[in-house]
Coordinates of C-alpha atoms in Angstrom, one line a residue:
Chain A
M1 CA 9.2 -22.3 -20.2
K2 CA 7.3 -24.0 -17.4
F3 CA 4.4 -22.3 -15.6
G4 CA 2.8 -23.2 -12.3
V5 CA -0.7 -22.1 -11.5
V6 CA -1.4 -22.1 -7.8
I7 CA -4.8 -23.4 -6.6
F8 CA -6.1 -22.1 -3.3
P9 CA -9.5 -23.2 -2.0
G10 CA -11.7 -20.6 -3.7
S11 CA -9.5 -19.9 -6.7
N12 CA -11.7 -19.7 -9.7
C13 CA -9.5 -18.5 -12.6
D14 CA -7.0 -21.3 -12.2
H15 CA -8.4 -23.4 -15.0
D16 CA -8.8 -20.4 -17.3
T17 CA -5.2 -19.4 -16.7
Y18 CA -4.0 -23.0 -17.2
Y19 CA -5.9 -23.3 -20.4
V20 CA -4.5 -20.1 -21.9
L21 CA -0.9 -20.9 -21.0
K22 CA -1.1 -24.5 -22.2
D23 CA -3.5 -24.5 -25.2
I24 CA -3.0 -20.9 -26.5
M25 CA 0.5 -20.0 -25.5
K26 CA 1.6 -23.6 -25.9
Q27 CA 3.7 -23.7 -22.8
E28 CA 4.3 -26.5 -20.3
T29 CA 1.9 -25.7 -17.5
T30 CA 1.2 -27.4 -14.2
F31 CA -1.1 -26.8 -11.2
L32 CA 0.4 -26.2 -7.8
W33 CA -1.7 -27.2 -4.9
H34 CA -1.5 -24.7 -2.0
K35 CA -0.9 -27.4 0.7
E36 CA 2.2 -28.8 -1.0
H37 CA 5.7 -27.6 -0.6
D38 CA 6.8 -28.2 -4.2
L39 CA 7.1 -25.7 -7.0
K40 CA 7.8 -28.5 -9.4
N41 CA 10.7 -26.6 -11.0
V42 CA 8.5 -24.0 -12.7
D43 CA 10.0 -20.9 -14.2
C44 CA 7.0 -18.7 -13.4
V45 CA 4.4 -18.9 -10.6
I46 CA 1.0 -17.5 -11.3
L47 CA -1.3 -16.7 -8.4
P48 CA -4.7 -16.7 -10.2
G49 CA -7.9 -14.8 -9.6
G50 CA -10.8 -15.9 -7.5
F51 CA -11.8 -15.8 -3.9
S52 CA -9.1 -17.7 -2.0
Y53 CA -10.6 -18.8 1.4
G54 CA -13.8 -17.0 0.5
D55 CA -12.1 -13.6 1.0
Y56 CA -12.5 -14.3 4.7
L57 CA -10.8 -11.7 6.9
R58 CA -9.5 -9.7 3.9
S59 CA -9.0 -10.6 0.3
G60 CA -5.8 -12.7 0.1
A61 CA -5.2 -12.5 3.9
I62 CA -5.6 -16.2 4.6
A63 CA -3.9 -17.4 1.4
K64 CA -0.7 -15.8 2.6
F65 CA -0.5 -18.5 5.3
S66 CA -0.8 -21.4 2.9
P67 CA 2.1 -23.9 3.1
L68 CA 3.1 -23.4 -0.5
M69 CA 3.5 -19.6 0.0
L70 CA 6.8 -20.3 1.9
E71 CA 8.2 -21.7 -1.3
V72 CA 6.7 -18.9 -3.4
V73 CA 8.3 -16.2 -1.2
E74 CA 11.6 -18.0 -1.3
F75 CA 11.3 -18.4 -5.1
A76 CA 10.4 -14.7 -5.5
N77 CA 13.2 -13.5 -3.3
K78 CA 15.6 -15.4 -5.4
G79 CA 14.4 -13.6 -8.5
G80 CA 11.8 -16.1 -9.7
L81 CA 9.0 -14.8 -11.8
V82 CA 5.7 -14.4 -10.0
L83 CA 2.5 -12.9 -11.5
G84 CA -0.5 -12.3 -9.3
I85 CA -3.8 -11.7 -11.1
C86 CA -6.7 -10.1 -9.3
N87 CA -6.9 -12.1 -6.1
G88 CA -3.3 -13.1 -6.8
F89 CA -2.4 -9.4 -6.7
Q90 CA -4.2 -9.1 -3.4
V91 CA -2.2 -12.1 -2.0
L92 CA 1.1 -10.5 -3.1
L93 CA 0.1 -7.3 -1.2
E94 CA -0.8 -9.3 1.9
L95 CA 2.5 -11.2 1.7
G96 CA 4.3 -7.9 1.4
L97 CA 6.0 -8.9 -1.8
L98 CA 4.4 -5.8 -3.3
P99 CA 3.6 -2.6 -1.4
G100 CA 0.2 -1.2 -0.5
A101 CA -3.3 -2.6 0.1
M102 CA -6.7 -2.9 -1.5
L103 CA -9.9 -1.2 -0.3
R104 CA -13.4 -1.8 -1.6
N105 CA -14.2 -0.2 -4.9
K106 CA -15.1 3.4 -4.6
N107 CA -18.8 2.8 -5.6
L108 CA -19.0 -0.3 -3.3
K109 CA -20.0 -2.5 -6.2
F110 CA -18.5 -5.6 -7.6
L111 CA -17.2 -4.6 -11.0
C112 CA -17.2 -7.1 -13.8
Q113 CA -16.5 -5.3 -17.1
H114 CA -13.9 -4.7 -19.8
V115 CA -11.6 -1.8 -18.9
H116 CA -8.8 0.0 -20.7
I117 CA -5.4 0.1 -19.1
K118 CA -2.3 1.9 -20.3
V119 CA 1.2 0.4 -20.4
E120 CA 3.2 2.8 -18.3
N121 CA 6.4 0.9 -18.4
N122 CA 7.3 -1.6 -21.1
K123 CA 10.8 -2.2 -19.8
T124 CA 9.8 -5.1 -17.6
L125 CA 9.7 -8.9 -18.1
F126 CA 5.9 -8.7 -18.0
T127 CA 5.4 -6.0 -20.5
R128 CA 8.3 -6.0 -22.9
K129 CA 6.1 -7.1 -25.8
G130 CA 3.9 -4.0 -25.3
K131 CA 4.6 -0.4 -26.3
K132 CA 4.8 2.4 -23.8
G133 CA 1.5 4.2 -23.8
Q134 CA -0.3 1.3 -25.5
V135 CA -3.9 0.9 -24.4
L136 CA -5.0 -2.6 -23.6
K137 CA -8.6 -3.8 -23.3
I138 CA -8.7 -6.4 -20.5
P139 CA -11.6 -7.2 -18.2
I140 CA -11.7 -6.7 -14.5
A141 CA -13.9 -8.7 -12.0
H142 CA -13.4 -7.5 -8.4
Y143 CA -14.9 -5.9 -5.4
E144 CA -11.7 -4.9 -3.7
G145 CA -9.4 -3.3 -6.3
N146 CA -9.2 0.2 -5.0
Y147 CA -5.4 0.5 -4.5
I148 CA -4.0 2.5 -1.7
A149 CA -0.5 3.1 -0.3
P150 CA 1.1 5.7 1.9
P151 CA 2.2 8.9 0.0
D152 CA 5.9 8.0 0.4
T153 CA 5.3 4.6 -1.1
I154 CA 3.5 6.2 -4.1
Q155 CA 6.4 8.5 -4.6
E156 CA 8.8 5.5 -4.7
L157 CA 6.6 3.6 -7.1
K158 CA 6.6 6.6 -9.4
A159 CA 10.3 7.3 -9.1
N160 CA 11.2 3.6 -9.7
G161 CA 8.8 3.1 -12.7
Q162 CA 7.0 0.4 -10.7
I163 CA 3.6 1.5 -11.9
I164 CA 3.1 -0.8 -14.9
F165 CA -0.6 -0.3 -15.8
R166 CA -3.0 2.5 -15.2
Y167 CA -6.8 2.6 -15.8
C168 CA -7.6 4.9 -18.7
D169 CA -10.2 5.6 -21.3
A170 CA -10.1 4.0 -24.8
E171 CA -7.9 6.8 -26.0
G172 CA -5.4 6.4 -23.2
H173 CA -6.5 9.4 -21.1
L174 CA -6.5 9.2 -17.4
N175 CA -9.6 10.4 -15.7
E176 CA -11.8 9.8 -12.7
E177 CA -14.5 8.0 -14.8
A178 CA -12.0 5.6 -16.3
N179 CA -10.5 4.9 -12.8
V180 CA -13.5 2.7 -12.1
N181 CA -12.5 1.4 -8.7
G182 CA -11.0 4.6 -7.3
S183 CA -7.3 3.4 -7.2
L184 CA -4.7 5.9 -6.2
E185 CA -2.9 7.2 -9.3
S186 CA -5.3 5.0 -11.3
I187 CA -3.0 2.0 -10.5
A188 CA -4.0 -1.2 -12.2
G189 CA -0.7 -3.1 -12.0
L190 CA 2.6 -2.9 -10.1
V191 CA 6.0 -4.5 -10.2
N192 CA 8.5 -4.9 -7.4
T193 CA 11.8 -3.0 -7.4
S194 CA 13.7 -6.0 -8.7
G195 CA 11.2 -6.4 -11.6
N196 CA 10.4 -10.1 -11.1
I197 CA 7.0 -9.9 -9.2
M198 CA 4.0 -8.3 -10.8
G199 CA 0.5 -7.9 -9.6
M200 CA -2.4 -6.7 -11.7
M201 CA -6.2 -6.4 -11.1
P202 CA -7.3 -7.0 -14.8
H203 CA -7.5 -10.6 -16.0
P204 CA -5.2 -11.1 -19.0
E205 CA -6.3 -14.8 -19.2
R206 CA -9.8 -13.6 -20.0
A207 CA -8.5 -11.5 -22.9
S208 CA -6.3 -14.0 -24.8
E209 CA -8.7 -15.0 -27.6
M210 CA -10.7 -12.8 -30.0
I211 CA -13.8 -14.9 -29.4
L212 CA -13.8 -13.3 -25.9
G213 CA -13.5 -9.8 -27.3
S214 CA -9.8 -9.1 -26.9
E215 CA -6.5 -10.8 -27.0
D216 CA -4.5 -7.9 -25.5
G217 CA -3.8 -10.1 -22.4
K218 CA -1.5 -12.2 -24.5
I219 CA 1.0 -9.4 -24.5
I220 CA 1.7 -10.1 -20.9
F221 CA 2.1 -13.9 -21.3
D222 CA 4.2 -13.3 -24.5
S223 CA 6.5 -11.0 -22.6
I224 CA 7.1 -13.5 -19.9
I225 CA 7.7 -16.4 -22.3
N226 CA 10.1 -14.3 -24.4
K227 CA 12.2 -13.2 -21.4
L228 CA 15.1 -15.4 -22.4
V229 CA 14.9 -14.7 -26.1
Chain B
M1 CA -9.4 -16.0 29.2
K2 CA -11.4 -14.2 26.5
V3 CA -10.1 -11.2 24.6
R4 CA -12.0 -9.0 22.2
I5 CA -10.1 -7.3 19.4
L6 CA -11.5 -4.5 17.4
V7 CA -10.2 -3.8 13.9
S8 CA -11.2 -0.7 12.0
Y9 CA -9.9 1.5 9.2
K10 CA -7.3 4.1 10.1
K11 CA -8.7 7.7 10.3
S12 CA -7.0 8.6 7.1
I13 CA -8.8 5.8 5.2
L14 CA -12.2 6.6 3.7
D15 CA -14.8 4.1 5.0
P16 CA -17.5 4.1 2.3
Q17 CA -19.5 1.4 4.2
G18 CA -19.5 3.5 7.3
Q19 CA -20.7 6.5 5.2
T20 CA -23.5 4.4 3.7
V21 CA -24.6 3.4 7.2
K22 CA -24.4 7.0 8.3
N23 CA -26.6 8.1 5.4
A24 CA -29.2 5.4 6.3
L25 CA -29.3 6.5 9.9
L26 CA -29.7 10.1 8.8
T27 CA -32.6 9.1 6.5
M28 CA -34.2 7.5 9.6
G29 CA -34.2 10.9 11.3
Y30 CA -31.2 10.5 13.6
N31 CA -29.9 13.9 12.7
F32 CA -27.4 14.1 15.5
I33 CA -25.1 11.4 13.9
Q34 CA -21.9 13.0 12.8
D35 CA -19.9 10.0 11.5
V36 CA -20.0 6.2 11.4
R37 CA -17.0 4.0 11.1
Q38 CA -17.4 0.3 10.5
G39 CA -15.0 -2.3 11.8
K40 CA -14.6 -6.0 12.7
V41 CA -14.8 -7.7 16.1
F42 CA -12.8 -10.8 16.9
E43 CA -13.3 -12.7 20.2
L44 CA -10.5 -15.1 21.0
E45 CA -10.7 -17.8 23.7
L46 CA -7.3 -18.4 25.2
E47 CA -6.0 -21.1 27.5
G48 CA -2.7 -21.9 29.1
I49 CA -1.4 -18.4 28.7
S50 CA -0.9 -15.7 31.3
Q51 CA -2.4 -12.2 31.0
E52 CA 1.1 -10.9 30.7
E53 CA 1.9 -13.2 27.8
A54 CA -1.4 -12.3 26.2
R55 CA -0.5 -8.6 26.3
K56 CA 2.6 -9.5 24.2
V57 CA 1.0 -12.0 21.8
I58 CA -2.4 -10.3 21.1
P59 CA -0.8 -7.3 19.4
E60 CA 1.4 -9.6 17.5
I61 CA -1.5 -11.7 16.2
S62 CA -3.4 -8.5 15.4
D63 CA -0.6 -7.0 13.5
K64 CA 0.4 -10.1 11.5
A65 CA -3.1 -11.4 10.7
L66 CA -6.2 -9.8 12.0
A67 CA -5.5 -6.3 10.8
N68 CA -3.6 -5.0 7.7
P69 CA -1.4 -2.3 9.3
I70 CA -1.3 -0.4 6.0
I71 CA -5.0 0.5 6.2
E72 CA -6.3 -0.7 9.6
K73 CA -5.7 -0.1 13.3
F74 CA -6.7 -2.3 16.2
S75 CA -7.5 -2.2 19.9
W76 CA -8.1 -5.0 22.3
E77 CA -9.3 -5.8 25.8
I78 CA -9.6 -8.8 28.1
I79 CA -13.3 -9.4 28.6
E80 CA -13.3 -12.5 30.7

């Protein structure tokens, strides 16, 4: 399987993601420069974490106008796999490929810490190697991860099983304390209705080796890689 | 022509920055302050476009780029 990691000016998790996919997951991986119009025949596009365009205007708001995004939207609309991590999730929201928006964290602090998230739906191409209800330990690092959407959108997300991850405590319980950024419904990750586009705030690429305290993030990459098996 | 566009959170959206500013002003003794909402101001210089065209295109720009219609609203005026 061939992965493409998009680089925007200000992306800073691009090399981590590339390293995990190539050296740990042993997959063919390439960088995709945001000014190009070539997806280089990848099977999965990753929009990595970071601060594309310095978070000017709004997180992800300028990146959506990058030339490469025309190809990414076309690829996504044709069913291509797209994973947005952190800032990548924010870009997917700004592009309208996923519903909703991000507000600043409820405590107005940049949060950089390990959190627990619960797999709410393992019947997706991004979570099929996980178990429903499984608690994953994966770090977050964001200022604007407080997910919000209109009530009817939230209802649809629930009805369609589009909520993939929720912030929880170590035992898998949902509560206000575990919902560190204040997201509606404790939402940490979402998928589109067709199931080929996922956005998540936690960083699976930072939790793919035990030396970093967790390798739960590999479940997501493993799920994508095994989609055809 | 110069236009000023004001973008702020919709009423239904909690504005924690505005709340923090409000609390600071209350601490300063301005007890009459009931609420503070914080927003963004954009000033655009335009050339080669009529006021009529501007009235059409400025909302478009605001909706597509300057504001995120899910959480924000905008207003605008011609200032020069």
